[in-house]
mmCIF file of C-alpha atoms and ligand atoms in Angstrom:
data_model
loop_
_atom_site.group_PDB
_atom_site.id
_atom_site.type_symbol
_atom_site.label_atom_id
_atom_site.label_comp_id
_atom_site.label_asym_id
_atom_site.label_seq_id
_atom_site.Cartn_x
_atom_site.Cartn_y
_atom_site.Cartn_z
ATOM 1 C CA UNK A 9 0.000 0.000 0.000
ATOM 2 C CA UNK A 10 1.348 3.429 -0.841
ATOM 3 C CA UNK A 11 1.753 6.249 1.653
ATOM 4 C CA UNK A 12 -1.486 7.943 0.646
ATOM 5 C CA UNK A 13 -3.363 4.704 1.168
ATOM 6 C CA UNK A 14 -1.778 4.286 4.616
ATOM 7 C CA UNK A 15 -2.647 7.821 5.684
ATOM 8 C CA UNK A 16 -6.236 7.452 4.460
ATOM 9 C CA UNK A 17 -6.639 4.146 6.223
ATOM 10 C CA UNK A 18 -5.216 5.600 9.444
ATOM 11 C CA UNK A 19 -7.750 8.443 9.235
ATOM 12 C CA UNK A 20 -10.586 6.001 8.703
ATOM 13 C CA UNK A 21 -9.532 3.950 11.719
ATOM 14 C CA UNK A 22 -9.549 7.097 13.782
ATOM 15 C CA UNK A 23 -13.252 7.426 13.089
ATOM 16 C CA UNK A 24 -13.853 4.646 15.649
ATOM 17 C CA UNK A 25 -16.876 2.597 14.619
ATOM 18 C CA UNK A 26 -16.293 3.267 10.948
ATOM 19 C CA UNK A 27 -12.753 1.971 11.284
ATOM 20 C CA UNK A 28 -14.069 -1.212 12.891
ATOM 21 C CA UNK A 29 -16.549 -1.737 10.062
ATOM 22 C CA UNK A 30 -13.748 -1.391 7.511
ATOM 23 C CA UNK A 31 -11.603 -3.951 9.296
ATOM 24 C CA UNK A 32 -14.381 -6.537 9.092
ATOM 25 C CA UNK A 33 -15.250 -6.106 5.444
ATOM 26 C CA UNK A 34 -11.844 -5.726 3.838
ATOM 27 C CA UNK A 35 -11.264 -8.238 1.117
ATOM 28 C CA UNK A 36 -10.559 -7.541 -2.549
ATOM 29 C CA UNK A 37 -13.305 -8.452 -4.983
ATOM 30 C CA UNK A 38 -11.897 -10.598 -7.814
ATOM 31 C CA UNK A 39 -12.336 -8.569 -11.008
ATOM 32 C CA UNK A 40 -13.934 -5.730 -9.056
ATOM 33 C CA UNK A 41 -12.899 -2.978 -6.660
ATOM 34 C CA UNK A 42 -9.940 -3.539 -4.343
ATOM 35 C CA UNK A 43 -9.801 -2.615 -0.674
ATOM 36 C CA UNK A 44 -8.777 1.039 -0.259
ATOM 37 C CA UNK A 45 -8.498 1.411 -4.026
ATOM 38 C CA UNK A 46 -7.829 5.014 -4.954
ATOM 39 C CA UNK A 47 -6.576 4.704 -8.514
ATOM 40 C CA UNK A 48 -8.659 3.599 -11.505
ATOM 41 C CA UNK A 49 -9.241 -0.120 -12.047
ATOM 42 C CA UNK A 50 -6.102 -2.040 -13.070
ATOM 43 C CA UNK A 51 -6.098 -1.998 -16.889
ATOM 44 C CA UNK A 52 -7.013 -5.122 -18.864
ATOM 45 C CA UNK A 53 -6.947 -3.383 -22.275
ATOM 46 C CA UNK A 54 -4.557 -1.070 -24.075
ATOM 47 C CA UNK A 55 -7.186 1.693 -24.083
ATOM 48 C CA UNK A 56 -7.426 1.520 -20.298
ATOM 49 C CA UNK A 57 -3.621 1.714 -20.051
ATOM 50 C CA UNK A 58 -3.763 4.891 -22.124
ATOM 51 C CA UNK A 59 -6.549 6.284 -19.933
ATOM 52 C CA UNK A 60 -4.391 5.639 -16.854
ATOM 53 C CA UNK A 61 -1.463 7.381 -18.466
ATOM 54 C CA UNK A 62 -3.539 10.367 -19.613
ATOM 55 C CA UNK A 63 -5.057 10.711 -16.170
ATOM 56 C CA UNK A 64 -1.710 10.789 -14.397
ATOM 57 C CA UNK A 65 -0.066 12.972 -17.033
ATOM 58 C CA UNK A 66 -2.799 15.603 -16.675
ATOM 59 C CA UNK A 67 -2.923 15.333 -12.916
ATOM 60 C CA UNK A 68 0.825 15.969 -12.713
ATOM 61 C CA UNK A 69 0.662 18.930 -15.122
ATOM 62 C CA UNK A 70 -2.229 20.425 -13.144
ATOM 63 C CA UNK A 71 -0.417 19.837 -9.842
ATOM 64 C CA UNK A 72 2.758 21.517 -11.097
ATOM 65 C CA UNK A 73 0.785 24.524 -12.366
ATOM 66 C CA UNK A 74 -1.161 24.684 -9.110
ATOM 67 C CA UNK A 75 1.962 24.662 -6.977
ATOM 68 C CA UNK A 76 3.700 27.158 -9.298
ATOM 69 C CA UNK A 77 0.834 29.664 -9.407
ATOM 70 C CA UNK A 78 -0.019 29.485 -5.729
ATOM 71 C CA UNK A 79 3.673 29.474 -4.798
ATOM 72 C CA UNK A 80 4.300 32.724 -6.666
ATOM 73 C CA UNK A 81 1.100 34.213 -5.304
ATOM 74 C CA UNK A 82 1.789 33.464 -1.658
ATOM 75 C CA UNK A 83 5.455 34.409 -2.005
ATOM 76 C CA UNK A 84 4.415 37.775 -3.435
ATOM 77 C CA UNK A 85 1.781 38.389 -0.785
ATOM 78 C CA UNK A 86 4.134 37.589 2.082
ATOM 79 C CA UNK A 87 7.296 39.179 0.690
ATOM 80 C CA UNK A 88 5.717 42.403 -0.495
ATOM 81 C CA UNK A 89 3.310 43.148 2.289
ATOM 82 C CA UNK A 90 2.748 46.667 3.482
ATOM 83 C CA UNK A 91 4.198 46.069 6.973
ATOM 84 C CA UNK A 92 7.552 45.314 5.337
ATOM 85 C CA UNK A 93 7.346 48.656 3.593
ATOM 86 C CA UNK A 94 6.550 47.384 0.120
ATOM 87 C CA UNK A 95 5.420 49.990 -2.384
ATOM 88 C CA UNK A 96 3.125 48.922 -5.199
ATOM 89 C CA UNK A 97 4.489 49.422 -8.690
ATOM 90 C CA UNK A 98 2.267 51.180 -11.136
ATOM 91 C CA UNK A 99 2.490 50.166 -14.766
ATOM 92 C CA UNK A 100 0.236 49.427 -17.701
ATOM 93 C CA UNK A 101 0.393 46.853 -20.485
ATOM 94 C CA UNK A 102 3.287 44.585 -21.258
ATOM 95 C CA UNK A 103 3.038 43.004 -24.656
ATOM 96 C CA UNK A 104 5.825 40.579 -23.813
ATOM 97 C CA UNK A 105 4.029 39.276 -20.706
ATOM 98 C CA UNK A 106 0.740 38.997 -22.566
ATOM 99 C CA UNK A 107 2.297 36.963 -25.334
ATOM 100 C CA UNK A 108 3.999 34.681 -22.815
ATOM 101 C CA UNK A 109 0.852 34.042 -20.800
ATOM 102 C CA UNK A 110 -1.086 33.256 -23.968
ATOM 103 C CA UNK A 111 1.454 31.077 -25.724
ATOM 104 C CA UNK A 112 2.594 28.937 -22.785
ATOM 105 C CA UNK A 113 -0.911 27.831 -21.683
ATOM 106 C CA UNK A 114 -1.812 27.242 -25.343
ATOM 107 C CA UNK A 115 1.177 24.913 -25.690
ATOM 108 C CA UNK A 116 0.216 23.114 -22.484
ATOM 109 C CA UNK A 117 -3.385 22.663 -23.666
ATOM 110 C CA UNK A 118 -2.223 21.341 -27.044
ATOM 111 C CA UNK A 119 0.201 19.021 -25.277
ATOM 112 C CA UNK A 120 -2.695 17.558 -23.268
ATOM 113 C CA UNK A 121 -5.292 17.558 -26.073
ATOM 114 C CA UNK A 122 -3.180 15.744 -28.685
ATOM 115 C CA UNK A 123 -2.671 12.438 -26.847
ATOM 116 C CA UNK A 124 -6.212 12.625 -25.397
ATOM 117 C CA UNK A 125 -7.726 13.033 -28.872
ATOM 118 C CA UNK A 126 -5.648 10.148 -30.152
ATOM 119 C CA UNK A 127 -7.079 7.879 -27.452
ATOM 120 C CA UNK A 128 -10.667 9.096 -27.879
ATOM 121 C CA UNK A 129 -10.466 8.477 -31.636
ATOM 122 C CA UNK A 130 -9.085 4.976 -30.983
ATOM 123 C CA UNK A 131 -11.930 4.313 -28.524
ATOM 124 C CA UNK A 132 -14.462 5.112 -31.259
ATOM 125 C CA UNK A 133 -12.859 2.941 -33.928
ATOM 126 C CA UNK A 134 -15.025 -0.169 -34.018
ATOM 127 C CA UNK A 135 -13.834 -1.363 -37.451
ATOM 128 C CA UNK A 136 -12.210 -4.771 -38.072
ATOM 129 C CA UNK A 137 -13.760 -6.439 -35.064
ATOM 130 C CA UNK A 138 -13.544 -10.222 -34.666
ATOM 131 C CA UNK A 139 -16.832 -10.671 -32.801
ATOM 132 C CA UNK A 140 -19.885 -8.425 -32.570
ATOM 133 C CA UNK A 141 -22.137 -8.693 -29.535
ATOM 134 C CA UNK A 142 -25.336 -6.741 -29.051
ATOM 135 C CA UNK A 143 -26.178 -5.940 -25.466
ATOM 136 C CA UNK A 144 -29.644 -4.780 -24.431
ATOM 137 C CA UNK A 145 -30.433 -3.138 -21.110
ATOM 138 C CA UNK A 146 -33.658 -4.200 -19.449
ATOM 139 C CA UNK A 147 -35.191 -3.229 -16.110
ATOM 140 C CA UNK A 148 -33.189 -4.894 -14.490
ATOM 141 C CA UNK A 149 -30.859 -7.186 -16.335
ATOM 142 C CA UNK A 150 -28.691 -7.390 -19.453
ATOM 143 C CA UNK A 151 -29.347 -9.360 -22.622
ATOM 144 C CA UNK A 152 -26.503 -10.531 -24.855
ATOM 145 C CA UNK A 153 -26.846 -11.485 -28.542
ATOM 146 C CA UNK A 154 -23.737 -12.740 -30.310
ATOM 147 C CA UNK A 155 -24.520 -11.446 -33.786
ATOM 148 C CA UNK A 156 -21.291 -11.865 -35.761
ATOM 149 C CA UNK A 157 -18.104 -13.923 -35.558
ATOM 150 C CA UNK A 158 -17.445 -17.084 -33.601
ATOM 151 C CA UNK A 159 -20.462 -17.800 -31.384
ATOM 152 C CA UNK A 160 -22.950 -16.176 -33.778
ATOM 153 C CA UNK A 161 -26.509 -17.041 -32.781
ATOM 154 C CA UNK A 162 -25.883 -17.359 -29.051
ATOM 155 C CA UNK A 163 -28.173 -15.234 -26.914
ATOM 156 C CA UNK A 164 -29.058 -15.174 -23.251
ATOM 157 C CA UNK A 165 -30.168 -12.929 -20.425
ATOM 158 C CA UNK A 166 -27.741 -12.184 -17.616
ATOM 159 C CA UNK A 167 -29.347 -11.530 -14.222
ATOM 160 C CA UNK A 168 -28.125 -10.819 -10.728
ATOM 161 C CA UNK A 169 -27.385 -14.043 -8.860
ATOM 162 C CA UNK A 170 -27.118 -12.581 -5.355
ATOM 163 C CA UNK A 171 -29.954 -14.075 -3.326
ATOM 164 C CA UNK A 172 -32.841 -12.009 -1.954
ATOM 165 C CA UNK A 173 -31.987 -13.326 1.523
ATOM 166 C CA UNK A 174 -28.517 -11.914 1.321
ATOM 167 C CA UNK A 175 -29.839 -8.537 0.061
ATOM 168 C CA UNK A 176 -32.297 -8.433 2.953
ATOM 169 C CA UNK A 177 -29.538 -9.261 5.478
ATOM 170 C CA UNK A 178 -30.999 -12.712 6.165
ATOM 171 C CA UNK A 179 -27.979 -14.535 4.725
ATOM 172 C CA UNK A 180 -24.252 -13.699 4.649
ATOM 173 C CA UNK A 181 -22.983 -11.492 1.825
ATOM 174 C CA UNK A 182 -20.408 -12.971 -0.544
ATOM 175 C CA UNK A 183 -17.254 -11.229 -1.685
ATOM 176 C CA UNK A 184 -18.952 -10.484 -5.018
ATOM 177 C CA UNK A 185 -22.165 -9.240 -3.405
ATOM 178 C CA UNK A 186 -24.391 -7.523 -6.039
ATOM 179 C CA UNK A 187 -21.568 -7.930 -8.595
ATOM 180 C CA UNK A 188 -22.351 -11.507 -9.665
ATOM 181 C CA UNK A 189 -24.656 -12.870 -12.388
ATOM 182 C CA UNK A 190 -26.144 -16.218 -13.382
ATOM 183 C CA UNK A 191 -24.759 -16.116 -16.953
ATOM 184 C CA UNK A 192 -21.595 -14.158 -17.647
ATOM 185 C CA UNK A 193 -20.726 -12.620 -20.985
ATOM 186 C CA UNK A 194 -17.847 -14.743 -22.307
ATOM 187 C CA UNK A 195 -15.236 -13.496 -24.813
ATOM 188 C CA UNK A 196 -11.880 -14.773 -26.082
ATOM 189 C CA UNK A 197 -8.683 -13.032 -24.972
ATOM 190 C CA UNK A 198 -6.870 -10.853 -27.521
ATOM 191 C CA UNK A 199 -9.816 -10.579 -29.920
ATOM 192 C CA UNK A 200 -11.470 -7.290 -30.845
ATOM 193 C CA UNK A 201 -15.026 -7.338 -29.538
ATOM 194 C CA UNK A 202 -17.447 -4.807 -30.984
ATOM 195 C CA UNK A 203 -20.264 -4.111 -28.578
ATOM 196 C CA UNK A 204 -23.558 -2.674 -29.793
ATOM 197 C CA UNK A 205 -25.656 -1.214 -27.009
ATOM 198 C CA UNK A 206 -29.371 -0.517 -26.892
ATOM 199 C CA UNK A 207 -32.168 -0.746 -24.326
ATOM 200 C CA UNK A 208 -35.701 -2.024 -24.078
ATOM 201 C CA UNK A 209 -37.258 0.406 -21.603
ATOM 202 C CA UNK A 210 -35.190 3.245 -20.161
ATOM 203 C CA UNK A 211 -31.572 4.364 -20.536
ATOM 204 C CA UNK A 212 -28.979 2.035 -18.998
ATOM 205 C CA UNK A 213 -25.192 2.103 -19.430
ATOM 206 C CA UNK A 214 -22.790 -0.774 -19.965
ATOM 207 C CA UNK A 215 -19.356 -0.504 -18.424
ATOM 208 C CA UNK A 216 -16.348 -2.527 -17.388
ATOM 209 C CA UNK A 217 -13.890 -0.124 -15.739
ATOM 210 C CA UNK A 218 -10.878 -2.406 -16.319
ATOM 211 C CA UNK A 219 -11.600 -2.284 -20.088
ATOM 212 C CA UNK A 220 -11.973 1.505 -20.182
ATOM 213 C CA UNK A 221 -15.420 1.088 -21.737
ATOM 214 C CA UNK A 222 -18.600 2.896 -20.771
ATOM 215 C CA UNK A 223 -21.460 3.265 -23.222
ATOM 216 C CA UNK A 224 -25.062 4.364 -22.731
ATOM 217 C CA UNK A 225 -27.726 1.859 -23.818
ATOM 218 C CA UNK A 226 -30.627 3.953 -25.120
ATOM 219 C CA UNK A 227 -34.073 2.685 -26.152
ATOM 220 C CA UNK A 228 -34.647 3.167 -29.882
ATOM 221 C CA UNK A 229 -30.981 3.866 -30.595
ATOM 222 C CA UNK A 230 -27.935 1.747 -31.189
ATOM 223 C CA UNK A 231 -24.500 2.860 -30.069
ATOM 224 C CA UNK A 232 -21.283 0.945 -30.397
ATOM 225 C CA UNK A 233 -17.977 0.628 -28.624
ATOM 226 C CA UNK A 234 -15.239 -1.994 -28.464
ATOM 227 C CA UNK A 235 -12.601 -3.644 -26.335
ATOM 228 C CA UNK A 236 -9.786 -6.134 -26.726
ATOM 229 C CA UNK A 237 -9.107 -7.820 -23.400
ATOM 230 C CA UNK A 238 -5.455 -8.675 -22.929
ATOM 231 C CA UNK A 239 -5.807 -10.714 -19.747
ATOM 232 C CA UNK A 240 -7.691 -13.889 -18.981
ATOM 233 C CA UNK A 241 -9.986 -13.449 -15.998
ATOM 234 C CA UNK A 242 -13.313 -12.165 -14.765
ATOM 235 C CA UNK A 243 -14.091 -8.463 -14.886
ATOM 236 C CA UNK A 244 -17.001 -6.693 -13.240
ATOM 237 C CA UNK A 245 -18.997 -3.519 -13.753
ATOM 238 C CA UNK A 246 -22.422 -2.118 -12.973
ATOM 239 C CA UNK A 247 -25.200 -0.427 -14.902
ATOM 240 C CA UNK A 248 -24.062 3.188 -14.868
ATOM 241 C CA UNK A 249 -27.206 5.120 -15.707
ATOM 242 C CA UNK A 250 -29.838 5.499 -13.016
ATOM 243 C CA UNK A 251 -32.600 3.280 -14.423
ATOM 244 C CA UNK A 252 -35.151 2.779 -11.677
ATOM 245 C CA UNK A 253 -35.670 1.075 -8.353
ATOM 246 C CA UNK A 254 -33.287 -1.847 -8.955
ATOM 247 C CA UNK A 255 -30.569 0.034 -10.796
ATOM 248 C CA UNK A 256 -28.055 -1.352 -8.307
ATOM 249 C CA UNK A 257 -29.138 -4.910 -9.074
ATOM 250 C CA UNK A 258 -28.026 -5.277 -12.709
ATOM 251 C CA UNK A 259 -24.280 -5.892 -12.641
ATOM 252 C CA UNK A 260 -22.166 -6.718 -15.677
ATOM 253 C CA UNK A 261 -19.715 -9.610 -15.568
ATOM 254 C CA UNK A 262 -17.376 -10.491 -18.433
ATOM 255 C CA UNK A 263 -15.311 -13.669 -18.384
ATOM 256 C CA UNK A 264 -12.270 -13.497 -20.652
ATOM 257 C CA UNK A 265 -11.045 -16.960 -21.659
ATOM 258 C CA UNK A 266 -8.424 -18.485 -23.969
ATOM 259 C CA UNK A 267 -9.480 -18.984 -27.624
ATOM 260 C CA UNK A 268 -9.713 -22.774 -27.022
ATOM 261 C CA UNK A 269 -11.922 -22.325 -23.970
ATOM 262 C CA UNK A 270 -14.045 -19.900 -25.954
ATOM 263 C CA UNK A 271 -14.583 -22.444 -28.735
ATOM 264 C CA UNK A 272 -15.565 -25.008 -26.113
ATOM 265 C CA UNK A 273 -17.951 -22.535 -24.464
ATOM 266 C CA UNK A 274 -19.583 -21.774 -27.838
ATOM 267 C CA UNK A 275 -20.099 -25.482 -28.522
ATOM 268 C CA UNK A 276 -21.580 -26.055 -25.077
ATOM 269 C CA UNK A 277 -23.840 -23.005 -25.313
ATOM 270 C CA UNK A 278 -25.103 -24.060 -28.755
ATOM 271 C CA UNK A 279 -25.899 -27.521 -27.423
ATOM 272 C CA UNK A 280 -27.699 -26.031 -24.437
ATOM 273 C CA UNK A 281 -29.726 -23.729 -26.697
ATOM 274 C CA UNK A 282 -30.679 -26.553 -29.045
ATOM 275 C CA UNK A 283 -31.871 -28.603 -26.077
ATOM 276 C CA UNK A 284 -33.903 -25.705 -24.734
ATOM 277 C CA UNK A 285 -35.425 -24.733 -28.060
ATOM 278 C CA UNK A 286 -39.088 -25.529 -28.055
ATOM 279 C CA UNK A 287 -41.019 -27.933 -30.128
ATOM 280 C CA UNK A 288 -44.173 -25.795 -30.186
ATOM 281 C CA UNK A 289 -46.425 -28.797 -30.558
ATOM 282 C CA UNK A 290 -45.090 -30.563 -27.478
ATOM 283 C CA UNK A 291 -47.650 -30.939 -24.679
ATOM 284 C CA UNK A 292 -46.334 -30.543 -21.143
ATOM 285 C CA UNK A 293 -47.866 -31.583 -17.851
ATOM 286 C CA UNK A 294 -48.863 -29.126 -15.157
ATOM 287 C CA UNK A 295 -45.858 -30.068 -13.023
ATOM 288 C CA UNK A 296 -43.409 -29.691 -15.909
ATOM 289 C CA UNK A 297 -44.754 -26.236 -16.767
ATOM 290 C CA UNK A 298 -44.805 -25.136 -13.122
ATOM 291 C CA UNK A 299 -41.225 -26.239 -12.596
ATOM 292 C CA UNK A 300 -39.968 -24.453 -15.697
ATOM 293 C CA UNK A 301 -42.184 -21.439 -14.987
ATOM 294 C CA UNK A 302 -40.806 -21.060 -11.472
ATOM 295 C CA UNK A 303 -37.297 -20.615 -12.919
ATOM 296 C CA UNK A 304 -38.509 -18.129 -15.531
ATOM 297 C CA UNK A 305 -40.347 -16.240 -12.792
ATOM 298 C CA UNK A 306 -37.335 -16.084 -10.473
ATOM 299 C CA UNK A 307 -35.085 -14.791 -13.259
ATOM 300 C CA UNK A 308 -37.470 -12.329 -14.919
ATOM 301 C CA UNK A 309 -40.458 -11.381 -12.799
ATOM 302 C CA UNK A 310 -39.527 -11.634 -9.116
ATOM 303 C CA UNK A 311 -37.591 -8.368 -9.198
ATOM 304 C CA UNK A 312 -40.860 -6.441 -9.593
ATOM 305 C CA UNK A 313 -43.643 -8.790 -8.495
ATOM 306 C CA UNK A 314 -41.535 -10.278 -5.638
ATOM 307 C CA UNK A 315 -40.744 -13.973 -5.098
ATOM 308 C CA UNK A 316 -43.910 -14.368 -2.981
ATOM 309 C CA UNK A 317 -46.097 -12.835 -5.729
ATOM 310 C CA UNK A 318 -47.274 -10.107 -3.385
ATOM 311 C CA UNK A 319 -45.927 -7.237 -5.489
ATOM 312 C CA UNK A 320 -44.382 -4.077 -4.051
ATOM 313 C CA UNK A 321 -45.312 -0.424 -4.448
ATOM 314 C CA UNK A 322 -46.521 0.169 -8.014
ATOM 315 C CA UNK A 323 -45.887 -3.472 -8.989
ATOM 316 C CA UNK A 324 -49.184 -5.306 -8.549
ATOM 317 C CA UNK A 325 -49.516 -8.571 -6.639
ATOM 318 C CA UNK A 326 -49.966 -11.596 -8.900
ATOM 319 C CA UNK A 327 -51.167 -13.671 -5.983
ATOM 320 C CA UNK A 328 -54.969 -13.378 -6.160
ATOM 321 C CA UNK A 329 -54.688 -10.924 -9.101
ATOM 322 C CA UNK A 330 -57.846 -10.549 -11.206
ATOM 323 C CA UNK A 331 -55.774 -10.817 -14.394
ATOM 324 C CA UNK A 332 -54.012 -13.992 -13.303
ATOM 325 C CA UNK A 333 -57.225 -15.621 -12.127
ATOM 326 C CA UNK A 334 -59.300 -14.153 -15.000
ATOM 327 C CA UNK A 335 -59.516 -15.210 -18.659
ATOM 328 C CA UNK A 336 -56.210 -16.555 -20.026
ATOM 329 C CA UNK A 337 -56.335 -14.216 -23.045
ATOM 330 C CA UNK A 338 -55.988 -11.196 -20.781
ATOM 331 C CA UNK A 339 -52.775 -12.554 -19.321
ATOM 332 C CA UNK A 340 -51.401 -13.627 -22.711
ATOM 333 C CA UNK A 341 -51.961 -10.083 -23.863
ATOM 334 C CA UNK A 342 -50.192 -8.330 -20.979
ATOM 335 C CA UNK A 343 -47.230 -10.753 -21.150
ATOM 336 C CA UNK A 344 -46.812 -10.493 -24.924
ATOM 337 C CA UNK A 345 -47.374 -6.754 -25.278
ATOM 338 C CA UNK A 346 -46.579 -5.241 -21.881
ATOM 339 C CA UNK A 347 -48.553 -2.445 -20.247
ATOM 340 C CA UNK A 348 -47.168 0.813 -18.803
ATOM 341 C CA UNK A 349 -44.228 -0.213 -16.567
ATOM 342 C CA UNK A 350 -44.836 -3.921 -17.230
ATOM 343 C CA UNK A 351 -42.287 -4.892 -19.916
ATOM 344 C CA UNK A 352 -43.211 -6.608 -23.162
ATOM 345 C CA UNK A 353 -41.904 -10.176 -23.052
ATOM 346 C CA UNK A 354 -42.582 -11.181 -26.635
ATOM 347 C CA UNK A 355 -39.176 -11.671 -28.285
ATOM 348 C CA UNK A 356 -37.368 -11.232 -24.947
ATOM 349 C CA UNK A 357 -38.021 -14.698 -23.543
ATOM 350 C CA UNK A 358 -39.186 -17.640 -25.665
ATOM 351 C CA UNK A 359 -42.838 -18.538 -26.246
ATOM 352 C CA UNK A 360 -42.180 -21.713 -24.256
ATOM 353 C CA UNK A 361 -40.947 -19.646 -21.313
ATOM 354 C CA UNK A 362 -43.978 -17.335 -21.573
ATOM 355 C CA UNK A 363 -46.349 -20.327 -21.524
ATOM 356 C CA UNK A 364 -44.492 -21.838 -18.565
ATOM 357 C CA UNK A 365 -44.424 -18.644 -16.491
ATOM 358 C CA UNK A 366 -48.141 -18.028 -17.106
ATOM 359 C CA UNK A 367 -48.833 -21.598 -15.966
ATOM 360 C CA UNK A 368 -46.682 -20.977 -12.913
ATOM 361 C CA UNK A 369 -48.385 -17.709 -11.893
ATOM 362 C CA UNK A 370 -51.820 -19.296 -12.348
ATOM 363 C CA UNK A 371 -50.819 -22.132 -10.019
ATOM 364 C CA UNK A 372 -48.425 -20.579 -7.506
ATOM 365 C CA UNK A 373 -49.002 -19.110 -4.012
ATOM 366 C CA UNK A 374 -52.764 -18.954 -3.393
ATOM 367 C CA UNK A 375 -53.588 -19.235 -7.121
ATOM 368 C CA UNK A 376 -54.850 -22.705 -7.977
ATOM 369 C CA UNK A 377 -56.527 -22.675 -11.379
ATOM 370 C CA UNK A 378 -55.093 -26.064 -12.365
ATOM 371 C CA UNK A 379 -54.722 -24.720 -15.924
ATOM 372 C CA UNK A 380 -51.737 -25.725 -18.076
ATOM 373 C CA UNK A 381 -50.725 -23.295 -20.803
ATOM 374 C CA UNK A 382 -48.831 -24.800 -23.743
ATOM 375 C CA UNK A 383 -46.308 -23.151 -26.062
ATOM 376 C CA UNK A 384 -48.819 -23.646 -28.852
ATOM 377 C CA UNK A 385 -51.362 -21.375 -27.073
ATOM 378 C CA UNK A 386 -48.868 -18.518 -27.157
ATOM 379 C CA UNK A 387 -47.915 -19.171 -30.799
ATOM 380 C CA UNK A 388 -51.601 -19.114 -31.778
ATOM 381 C CA UNK A 389 -52.319 -15.927 -29.781
ATOM 382 C CA UNK A 390 -49.409 -14.153 -31.413
ATOM 383 C CA UNK A 391 -50.484 -15.284 -34.889
ATOM 384 C CA UNK A 392 -53.996 -14.001 -34.202
ATOM 385 C CA UNK A 393 -52.682 -10.454 -33.757
HETATM 386 CU CU1 CU B 6 -29.811 -0.039 -15.743
#
């Protein structure tokens, strides 16, 4: 730890109780913030290395100017004060001085702007990428679609995996508390990844500090950015645009792997997707649909409607809801098309998942309709529109 870190820590310990709290919870988060971290995240890309360098270069220039200007000022004030008998000089205009104090700052500004512009231009250059991944921000999770390059066709949703119990202080908090997801974005090391960002509802922002990437994800727009990770490992970030009640619960986790491991991951993911892809004519039993629906519910709906189906605030309870216990068509409609703050699920999760989660909500908690909704029912409803 450097001197500054030591001094800061000493100060924190002085603040009694606060110091004690720090001592308990100090452990570095792998791929995330480090204990007493003051500098930017350790770089995992060349762009981030340049950002580090630019930051320190400018900080040093500013510090030198600060010390110089204030040094001269205080020296003059103390040395030429009235009690020492100083007499103020009286003069007007000095072309030489004016030229000097225009040209020198101009040179300094150019000296800072040139390398900064070079890096900003490089950050925007998304050409010649090896893999293109579209990421979509949802309230409150991230969707990833591998749209070009190795892994093309893979898509999944990535949701917070920290348990509700741990958030509500009913279970211990892990070292990656609120910075862990069920399905990580996986990319090969050393390959240029072009990232296209957009959003489904409100503005979110995708970032991994160690990559030097932060890009808004805006509904109705596509933006792009890129990174080339130079280290194998797991890197963490968080949605960086205030996006509603659970803004803090949509972390971003990227796992950088070797090209061989990436190929293996692609093969495994493809197999998994093929297995999960629905045969729309297949008829499932109530128990099968409830079991699948419970998983879909936990991953996609519980954030708003709560795991116990009781809702919270403006999110209505599904337990004993008139829509859930009413005609099936009404529920198909709200799931497929959304309504106000209720997202549209058509195209976000599969028709099979929609059928399963409807079955689940109609048969969970106090709801006991005994109805089984099949994938085919959803396909037919959609076609009828
Ligand atoms: Cu967000």
